[in-house]
mmCIF file of N, CA, C and O in Angstrom:
data_model
loop_
_atom_site.group_PDB
_atom_site.id
_atom_site.type_symbol
_atom_site.label_atom_id
_atom_site.label_comp_id
_atom_site.label_asym_id
_atom_site.label_seq_id
_atom_site.Cartn_x
_atom_site.Cartn_y
_atom_site.Cartn_z
ATOM 1 N N UNK A 9 10.152 -9.284 -5.450
ATOM 2 C CA UNK A 9 9.154 -9.862 -4.679
ATOM 3 C C UNK A 9 10.012 -11.114 -4.081
ATOM 4 O O UNK A 9 10.349 -11.799 -4.878
ATOM 5 N N UNK A 10 9.790 -11.562 -2.903
ATOM 6 C CA UNK A 10 10.504 -12.515 -1.945
ATOM 7 C C UNK A 10 9.256 -13.504 -1.986
ATOM 8 O O UNK A 10 8.222 -13.257 -1.264
ATOM 9 N N UNK A 11 9.390 -14.876 -2.401
ATOM 10 C CA UNK A 11 8.579 -15.994 -1.911
ATOM 11 C C UNK A 11 8.416 -16.011 -0.471
ATOM 12 O O UNK A 11 7.370 -16.732 -0.460
ATOM 13 N N UNK A 12 9.428 -15.854 -0.230
ATOM 14 C CA UNK A 12 9.442 -16.455 1.279
ATOM 15 C C UNK A 12 9.173 -15.236 2.246
ATOM 16 O O UNK A 12 9.785 -14.969 3.712
ATOM 17 N N UNK A 13 8.722 -14.297 1.863
ATOM 18 C CA UNK A 13 8.593 -12.796 2.766
ATOM 19 C C UNK A 13 7.536 -13.240 3.907
ATOM 20 O O UNK A 13 6.437 -14.163 3.907
ATOM 21 N N UNK A 14 8.083 -12.814 5.488
ATOM 22 C CA UNK A 14 7.654 -13.242 6.307
ATOM 23 C C UNK A 14 6.029 -12.645 6.185
ATOM 24 O O UNK A 14 5.390 -12.798 7.001
ATOM 25 N N UNK A 15 5.783 -11.640 5.745
ATOM 26 C CA UNK A 15 4.574 -11.084 5.535
ATOM 27 C C UNK A 15 3.720 -11.175 4.123
ATOM 28 O O UNK A 15 4.233 -10.793 3.452
ATOM 29 N N UNK A 16 2.344 -11.661 4.226
ATOM 30 C CA UNK A 16 1.573 -12.105 3.005
ATOM 31 C C UNK A 16 1.165 -10.412 2.231
ATOM 32 O O UNK A 16 1.662 -10.223 1.451
ATOM 33 N N UNK A 17 1.082 -9.559 3.179
ATOM 34 C CA UNK A 17 0.266 -8.665 2.633
ATOM 35 C C UNK A 17 0.142 -7.402 3.385
ATOM 36 O O UNK A 17 -0.429 -7.530 4.462
ATOM 37 N N UNK A 18 0.452 -5.924 3.185
ATOM 38 C CA UNK A 18 0.508 -5.107 3.836
ATOM 39 C C UNK A 18 -0.134 -4.290 2.959
ATOM 40 O O UNK A 18 -0.210 -3.822 1.720
ATOM 41 N N UNK A 19 -1.643 -3.568 3.776
ATOM 42 C CA UNK A 19 -2.366 -2.483 2.987
ATOM 43 C C UNK A 19 -1.738 -0.855 3.246
ATOM 44 O O UNK A 19 -1.502 -0.914 4.742
ATOM 45 N N UNK A 20 -1.635 -0.243 2.337
ATOM 46 C CA UNK A 20 -1.441 1.035 2.649
ATOM 47 C C UNK A 20 -2.278 2.049 2.293
ATOM 48 O O UNK A 20 -3.027 2.011 1.070
ATOM 49 N N UNK A 21 -2.902 2.551 3.371
ATOM 50 C CA UNK A 21 -3.925 3.667 2.901
ATOM 51 C C UNK A 21 -3.380 5.148 2.888
ATOM 52 O O UNK A 21 -3.055 5.687 4.103
ATOM 53 N N UNK A 22 -3.168 5.743 1.279
ATOM 54 C CA UNK A 22 -2.948 7.175 1.791
ATOM 55 C C UNK A 22 -1.548 6.928 1.058
ATOM 56 O O UNK A 22 -0.456 6.300 1.595
ATOM 57 N N UNK A 23 -0.906 7.481 -0.221
ATOM 58 C CA UNK A 23 0.310 6.806 -0.888
ATOM 59 C C UNK A 23 1.063 8.143 -0.940
ATOM 60 O O UNK A 23 1.730 8.708 -2.306
ATOM 61 N N UNK A 24 0.982 9.016 -0.286
ATOM 62 C CA UNK A 24 1.649 10.288 -0.257
ATOM 63 C C UNK A 24 2.932 10.381 0.188
ATOM 64 O O UNK A 24 3.873 9.087 -0.238
ATOM 65 N N UNK A 25 4.066 11.140 0.544
ATOM 66 C CA UNK A 25 5.043 10.873 0.954
ATOM 67 C C UNK A 25 5.215 10.138 2.256
ATOM 68 O O UNK A 25 6.423 9.374 1.868
ATOM 69 N N UNK A 26 4.578 9.863 2.947
ATOM 70 C CA UNK A 26 4.494 9.187 4.026
ATOM 71 C C UNK A 26 4.312 7.716 3.655
ATOM 72 O O UNK A 26 5.051 6.274 3.340
ATOM 73 N N UNK A 27 3.171 7.485 2.999
ATOM 74 C CA UNK A 27 2.668 5.893 2.567
ATOM 75 C C UNK A 27 3.382 5.446 1.681
ATOM 76 O O UNK A 27 3.979 4.404 1.181
ATOM 77 N N UNK A 28 4.035 6.417 0.186
ATOM 78 C CA UNK A 28 4.318 6.076 -0.454
ATOM 79 C C UNK A 28 5.866 5.376 0.040
ATOM 80 O O UNK A 28 6.371 4.316 -0.442
ATOM 81 N N UNK A 29 6.364 5.889 0.701
ATOM 82 C CA UNK A 29 7.948 5.850 1.447
ATOM 83 C C UNK A 29 7.803 4.276 1.856
ATOM 84 O O UNK A 29 8.734 3.526 1.760
ATOM 85 N N UNK A 30 6.706 4.353 2.784
ATOM 86 C CA UNK A 30 6.624 2.948 3.696
ATOM 87 C C UNK A 30 6.266 1.680 2.633
ATOM 88 O O UNK A 30 7.187 0.921 2.534
ATOM 89 N N UNK A 31 5.818 1.986 1.544
ATOM 90 C CA UNK A 31 5.345 0.952 0.514
ATOM 91 C C UNK A 31 6.513 0.706 -0.567
ATOM 92 O O UNK A 31 6.727 -0.579 -0.204
ATOM 93 N N UNK A 32 7.361 2.261 -0.597
ATOM 94 C CA UNK A 32 8.663 1.603 -1.175
ATOM 95 C C UNK A 32 9.402 0.774 -0.290
ATOM 96 O O UNK A 32 10.299 -0.286 -0.913
ATOM 97 N N UNK A 33 9.335 1.083 0.790
ATOM 98 C CA UNK A 33 10.459 0.421 1.729
ATOM 99 C C UNK A 33 10.313 -1.542 1.981
ATOM 100 O O UNK A 33 10.947 -1.860 1.880
ATOM 101 N N UNK A 34 8.642 -1.622 2.179
ATOM 102 C CA UNK A 34 8.185 -2.887 2.471
ATOM 103 C C UNK A 34 8.797 -3.667 0.812
ATOM 104 O O UNK A 34 8.975 -4.569 0.892
ATOM 105 N N UNK A 35 8.385 -2.949 -0.193
ATOM 106 C CA UNK A 35 8.892 -3.964 -1.275
ATOM 107 C C UNK A 35 10.084 -3.855 -1.646
ATOM 108 O O UNK A 35 10.959 -5.254 -2.132
ATOM 109 N N UNK A 36 11.258 -3.134 -1.183
ATOM 110 C CA UNK A 36 12.570 -3.191 -1.423
ATOM 111 C C UNK A 36 13.172 -4.001 -0.656
ATOM 112 O O UNK A 36 13.901 -4.489 -0.447
ATOM 113 N N UNK A 37 12.965 -3.579 0.683
ATOM 114 C CA UNK A 37 13.387 -4.817 2.027
ATOM 115 C C UNK A 37 12.803 -6.618 1.968
ATOM 116 O O UNK A 37 13.428 -7.506 2.683
ATOM 117 N N UNK A 38 11.828 -7.082 0.804
ATOM 118 C CA UNK A 38 11.368 -8.072 0.561
ATOM 119 C C UNK A 38 10.623 -8.429 2.093
ATOM 120 O O UNK A 38 10.170 -9.780 2.050
ATOM 121 N N UNK A 39 10.504 -7.831 2.700
ATOM 122 C CA UNK A 39 9.584 -7.778 4.393
ATOM 123 C C UNK A 39 8.033 -8.489 3.409
ATOM 124 O O UNK A 39 7.327 -9.401 4.456
ATOM 125 N N UNK A 40 7.391 -7.944 2.566
ATOM 126 C CA UNK A 40 6.207 -8.227 2.220
ATOM 127 C C UNK A 40 6.130 -9.306 0.804
ATOM 128 O O UNK A 40 7.001 -8.431 -0.021
ATOM 129 N N UNK A 41 5.151 -10.020 0.300
ATOM 130 C CA UNK A 41 4.741 -10.631 -0.856
ATOM 131 C C UNK A 41 4.043 -9.344 -1.756
ATOM 132 O O UNK A 41 4.550 -9.268 -2.834
ATOM 133 N N UNK A 42 3.030 -8.639 -1.237
ATOM 134 C CA UNK A 42 2.096 -7.632 -1.598
ATOM 135 C C UNK A 42 1.805 -6.641 -0.727
ATOM 136 O O UNK A 42 1.811 -6.635 0.464
ATOM 137 N N UNK A 43 1.893 -5.618 -1.972
ATOM 138 C CA UNK A 43 1.516 -4.499 -1.220
ATOM 139 C C UNK A 43 0.046 -3.966 -1.292
ATOM 140 O O UNK A 43 0.329 -3.461 -2.771
ATOM 141 N N UNK A 44 -0.994 -3.449 -0.892
ATOM 142 C CA UNK A 44 -2.326 -3.303 -1.687
ATOM 143 C C UNK A 44 -2.226 -1.654 -1.413
ATOM 144 O O UNK A 44 -2.326 -1.362 0.063
ATOM 145 N N UNK A 45 -2.983 -0.927 -1.775
ATOM 146 C CA UNK A 45 -2.965 0.672 -1.737
ATOM 147 C C UNK A 45 -4.185 1.041 -1.992
ATOM 148 O O UNK A 45 -4.764 1.287 -3.021
ATOM 149 N N UNK A 46 -4.544 1.911 -1.425
ATOM 150 C CA UNK A 46 -5.484 3.118 -1.652
ATOM 151 C C UNK A 46 -5.605 4.606 -1.506
ATOM 152 O O UNK A 46 -4.470 4.802 -0.407
ATOM 153 N N UNK A 47 -5.875 5.122 -2.305
ATOM 154 C CA UNK A 47 -5.859 6.535 -2.629
ATOM 155 C C UNK A 47 -6.910 7.372 -3.145
ATOM 156 O O UNK A 47 -7.409 6.756 -3.898
ATOM 157 N N UNK A 48 -7.076 8.661 -2.712
ATOM 158 C CA UNK A 48 -8.144 9.007 -3.257
ATOM 159 C C UNK A 48 -7.673 9.479 -4.722
ATOM 160 O O UNK A 48 -8.816 9.867 -5.170
ATOM 161 N N UNK A 49 -6.434 9.741 -4.708
ATOM 162 C CA UNK A 49 -5.777 10.516 -5.953
ATOM 163 C C UNK A 49 -5.703 9.029 -6.995
ATOM 164 O O UNK A 49 -4.433 8.588 -6.743
ATOM 165 N N UNK A 50 -6.587 8.984 -8.225
ATOM 166 C CA UNK A 50 -5.801 7.624 -9.054
ATOM 167 C C UNK A 50 -4.509 7.971 -9.623
ATOM 168 O O UNK A 50 -3.982 6.788 -9.332
ATOM 169 N N UNK A 51 -4.045 9.102 -9.902
ATOM 170 C CA UNK A 51 -2.508 9.554 -10.155
ATOM 171 C C UNK A 51 -1.577 8.497 -9.181
ATOM 172 O O UNK A 51 -0.904 7.969 -10.095
ATOM 173 N N UNK A 52 -1.983 8.482 -7.987
ATOM 174 C CA UNK A 52 -1.074 8.104 -6.930
ATOM 175 C C UNK A 52 -1.006 6.621 -6.895
ATOM 176 O O UNK A 52 0.172 5.858 -7.131
ATOM 177 N N UNK A 53 -2.170 6.047 -7.879
ATOM 178 C CA UNK A 53 -1.838 4.753 -7.604
ATOM 179 C C UNK A 53 -1.271 3.894 -8.795
ATOM 180 O O UNK A 53 -0.893 3.330 -8.793
ATOM 181 N N UNK A 54 -1.447 4.764 -9.678
ATOM 182 C CA UNK A 54 -0.856 4.829 -11.239
ATOM 183 C C UNK A 54 0.711 4.742 -10.812
ATOM 184 O O UNK A 54 1.118 3.712 -11.703
ATOM 185 N N UNK A 55 1.050 5.824 -10.322
ATOM 186 C CA UNK A 55 2.632 5.797 -9.930
ATOM 187 C C UNK A 55 2.921 4.537 -9.373
ATOM 188 O O UNK A 55 3.934 4.322 -9.739
ATOM 189 N N UNK A 56 2.335 4.347 -7.891
ATOM 190 C CA UNK A 56 2.892 3.294 -7.644
ATOM 191 C C UNK A 56 2.972 1.702 -8.260
ATOM 192 O O UNK A 56 3.814 1.169 -8.256
ATOM 193 N N UNK A 57 1.733 1.828 -8.678
ATOM 194 C CA UNK A 57 1.849 0.271 -9.942
ATOM 195 C C UNK A 57 3.197 0.491 -10.851
ATOM 196 O O UNK A 57 3.724 -0.277 -11.032
ATOM 197 N N UNK A 58 3.436 1.395 -11.460
ATOM 198 C CA UNK A 58 4.242 1.849 -12.445
ATOM 199 C C UNK A 58 5.296 1.914 -12.206
ATOM 200 O O UNK A 58 6.702 1.552 -12.747
ATOM 201 N N UNK A 59 5.722 1.916 -10.914
ATOM 202 C CA UNK A 59 6.724 1.885 -10.445
ATOM 203 C C UNK A 59 7.431 0.605 -9.526
ATOM 204 O O UNK A 59 8.226 1.009 -8.739
ATOM 205 N N UNK A 60 6.346 0.322 -9.595
ATOM 206 C CA UNK A 60 6.497 -1.246 -8.471
ATOM 207 C C UNK A 60 6.426 -1.321 -7.042
ATOM 208 O O UNK A 60 7.246 -2.026 -6.302
ATOM 209 N N UNK A 61 5.742 -0.052 -6.224
ATOM 210 C CA UNK A 61 6.211 -0.166 -5.075
ATOM 211 C C UNK A 61 4.922 -0.373 -4.401
ATOM 212 O O UNK A 61 4.631 -0.693 -3.193
ATOM 213 N N UNK A 62 3.984 -0.785 -5.300
ATOM 214 C CA UNK A 62 2.618 -1.473 -4.687
ATOM 215 C C UNK A 62 2.036 -2.519 -5.971
ATOM 216 O O UNK A 62 2.574 -2.698 -7.037
ATOM 217 N N UNK A 63 1.587 -3.375 -5.356
ATOM 218 C CA UNK A 63 1.327 -4.522 -5.953
ATOM 219 C C UNK A 63 -0.518 -4.596 -6.749
ATOM 220 O O UNK A 63 -0.814 -5.485 -7.896
ATOM 221 N N UNK A 64 -1.261 -4.030 -6.046
ATOM 222 C CA UNK A 64 -2.321 -3.762 -6.121
ATOM 223 C C UNK A 64 -3.296 -2.153 -5.624
ATOM 224 O O UNK A 64 -2.835 -2.051 -4.661
ATOM 225 N N UNK A 65 -3.867 -1.935 -6.603
ATOM 226 C CA UNK A 65 -4.407 -0.788 -6.217
ATOM 227 C C UNK A 65 -6.064 -1.676 -5.796
ATOM 228 O O UNK A 65 -6.799 -1.738 -6.815
ATOM 229 N N UNK A 66 -6.234 -0.728 -4.601
ATOM 230 C CA UNK A 66 -7.583 -0.968 -4.334
ATOM 231 C C UNK A 66 -8.808 0.473 -4.836
ATOM 232 O O UNK A 66 -8.094 1.546 -4.897
ATOM 233 N N UNK A 67 -10.011 0.023 -4.844
ATOM 234 C CA UNK A 67 -11.160 1.105 -4.949
ATOM 235 C C UNK A 67 -11.467 1.599 -3.436
ATOM 236 O O UNK A 67 -12.696 2.719 -3.926
ATOM 237 N N UNK A 68 -11.266 1.023 -2.639
ATOM 238 C CA UNK A 68 -10.977 1.741 -1.423
ATOM 239 C C UNK A 68 -10.970 1.444 -0.151
ATOM 240 O O UNK A 68 -9.544 0.806 -0.288
ATOM 241 N N UNK A 69 -10.344 1.888 0.784
ATOM 242 C CA UNK A 69 -9.562 1.902 2.138
ATOM 243 C C UNK A 69 -10.031 0.249 2.532
ATOM 244 O O UNK A 69 -8.915 -0.264 2.814
ATOM 245 N N UNK A 70 -11.201 -0.124 2.559
ATOM 246 C CA UNK A 70 -11.743 -1.324 3.003
ATOM 247 C C UNK A 70 -11.119 -2.258 2.129
ATOM 248 O O UNK A 70 -10.962 -3.739 2.721
ATOM 249 N N UNK A 71 -11.646 -2.512 0.747
ATOM 250 C CA UNK A 71 -10.679 -3.285 0.004
ATOM 251 C C UNK A 71 -9.575 -3.420 -0.072
ATOM 252 O O UNK A 71 -8.975 -4.700 -0.049
ATOM 253 N N UNK A 72 -8.382 -2.536 0.217
ATOM 254 C CA UNK A 72 -7.271 -2.535 0.029
ATOM 255 C C UNK A 72 -6.763 -3.440 1.789
ATOM 256 O O UNK A 72 -5.986 -4.341 1.833
ATOM 257 N N UNK A 73 -7.378 -3.276 2.819
ATOM 258 C CA UNK A 73 -7.554 -3.877 3.777
ATOM 259 C C UNK A 73 -7.854 -5.324 3.932
ATOM 260 O O UNK A 73 -7.671 -5.816 5.228
ATOM 261 N N UNK A 74 -8.765 -5.459 3.573
ATOM 262 C CA UNK A 74 -9.560 -7.019 3.432
ATOM 263 C C UNK A 74 -8.977 -7.967 3.639
ATOM 264 O O UNK A 74 -8.875 -9.197 4.375
ATOM 265 N N UNK A 75 -7.362 -8.038 2.861
ATOM 266 C CA UNK A 75 -6.774 -9.945 2.984
ATOM 267 C C UNK A 75 -5.469 -9.006 3.866
ATOM 268 O O UNK A 75 -4.717 -10.283 3.898
ATOM 269 N N UNK A 76 -5.446 -8.189 4.303
ATOM 270 C CA UNK A 76 -3.539 -7.676 4.537
ATOM 271 C C UNK A 76 -3.826 -8.150 6.215
ATOM 272 O O UNK A 76 -4.907 -8.310 6.628
ATOM 273 N N UNK A 77 -2.404 -8.292 6.664
ATOM 274 C CA UNK A 77 -1.793 -8.731 7.649
ATOM 275 C C UNK A 77 -1.799 -7.804 8.124
ATOM 276 O O UNK A 77 -1.729 -7.312 9.921
ATOM 277 N N UNK A 78 -1.377 -5.948 7.670
ATOM 278 C CA UNK A 78 -0.463 -5.283 8.391
ATOM 279 C C UNK A 78 -1.297 -4.142 7.853
ATOM 280 O O UNK A 78 -1.659 -4.190 6.754
ATOM 281 N N UNK A 79 -2.122 -2.887 8.490
ATOM 282 C CA UNK A 79 -2.655 -1.978 7.509
ATOM 283 C C UNK A 79 -1.868 -0.594 7.927
ATOM 284 O O UNK A 79 -1.838 -0.233 9.249
ATOM 285 N N UNK A 80 -1.070 0.335 7.414
ATOM 286 C CA UNK A 80 -0.621 1.339 7.505
ATOM 287 C C UNK A 80 -1.635 2.680 7.132
ATOM 288 O O UNK A 80 -1.912 2.606 5.847
ATOM 289 N N UNK A 81 -2.057 3.180 8.162
ATOM 290 C CA UNK A 81 -2.815 4.548 7.892
ATOM 291 C C UNK A 81 -1.643 5.988 7.600
ATOM 292 O O UNK A 81 -1.458 6.597 8.868
ATOM 293 N N UNK A 82 -1.635 6.134 6.612
ATOM 294 C CA UNK A 82 -0.955 7.398 5.989
ATOM 295 C C UNK A 82 -1.536 8.421 5.283
ATOM 296 O O UNK A 82 -1.328 8.969 4.551
ATOM 297 N N UNK A 83 -2.389 8.742 6.481
ATOM 298 C CA UNK A 83 -3.743 9.822 5.610
ATOM 299 C C UNK A 83 -3.285 11.015 6.930
ATOM 300 O O UNK A 83 -2.978 10.732 8.333
ATOM 301 N N UNK A 84 -4.224 12.088 6.621
ATOM 302 C CA UNK A 84 -3.867 13.308 7.721
ATOM 303 C C UNK A 84 -4.923 12.665 9.077
ATOM 304 O O UNK A 84 -5.897 11.952 8.847
ATOM 305 N N UNK A 85 -4.767 13.504 9.779
ATOM 306 C CA UNK A 85 -5.052 12.849 11.589
ATOM 307 C C UNK A 85 -6.339 13.179 11.019
ATOM 308 O O UNK A 85 -7.469 12.834 11.663
ATOM 309 N N UNK A 86 -7.563 14.094 10.844
ATOM 310 C CA UNK A 86 -8.259 14.457 10.632
ATOM 311 C C UNK A 86 -9.420 13.359 9.874
ATOM 312 O O UNK A 86 -10.843 13.479 10.066
ATOM 313 N N UNK A 87 -8.821 12.515 8.895
ATOM 314 C CA UNK A 87 -9.302 11.668 8.134
ATOM 315 C C UNK A 87 -9.319 10.302 8.791
ATOM 316 O O UNK A 87 -9.759 9.569 8.631
ATOM 317 N N UNK A 88 -8.791 10.457 10.216
ATOM 318 C CA UNK A 88 -8.613 8.786 10.592
ATOM 319 C C UNK A 88 -9.690 8.305 11.420
ATOM 320 O O UNK A 88 -10.268 7.238 10.978
ATOM 321 N N UNK A 89 -10.747 8.976 12.047
ATOM 322 C CA UNK A 89 -11.992 8.427 12.464
ATOM 323 C C UNK A 89 -12.811 8.351 11.372
ATOM 324 O O UNK A 89 -13.407 7.140 11.376
ATOM 325 N N UNK A 90 -12.980 8.987 10.427
ATOM 326 C CA UNK A 90 -13.900 8.451 9.087
ATOM 327 C C UNK A 90 -13.352 7.230 8.212
ATOM 328 O O UNK A 90 -14.398 6.405 7.907
ATOM 329 N N UNK A 91 -12.038 7.323 8.318
ATOM 330 C CA UNK A 91 -11.548 6.188 7.399
ATOM 331 C C UNK A 91 -11.863 4.683 8.401
ATOM 332 O O UNK A 91 -11.904 3.760 7.752
#
């Protein structure tokens, strides 16, 4: 984590292959201080925390996005409208 990162917080909704890769890339590049994430699978969130590619696990998509500067929706297209 870089203290002088240009983006304060990014929310990633969905930590599958795409969302997990985006979160990992953001953390590795130092572009953001925090990555908050939500996924329906609690194991995906625990994995993200334990491997350091997310900094906060959220209980809902709304909670993850609440203080985010950017929100990444990495969910199936059929879930976009309800989310």
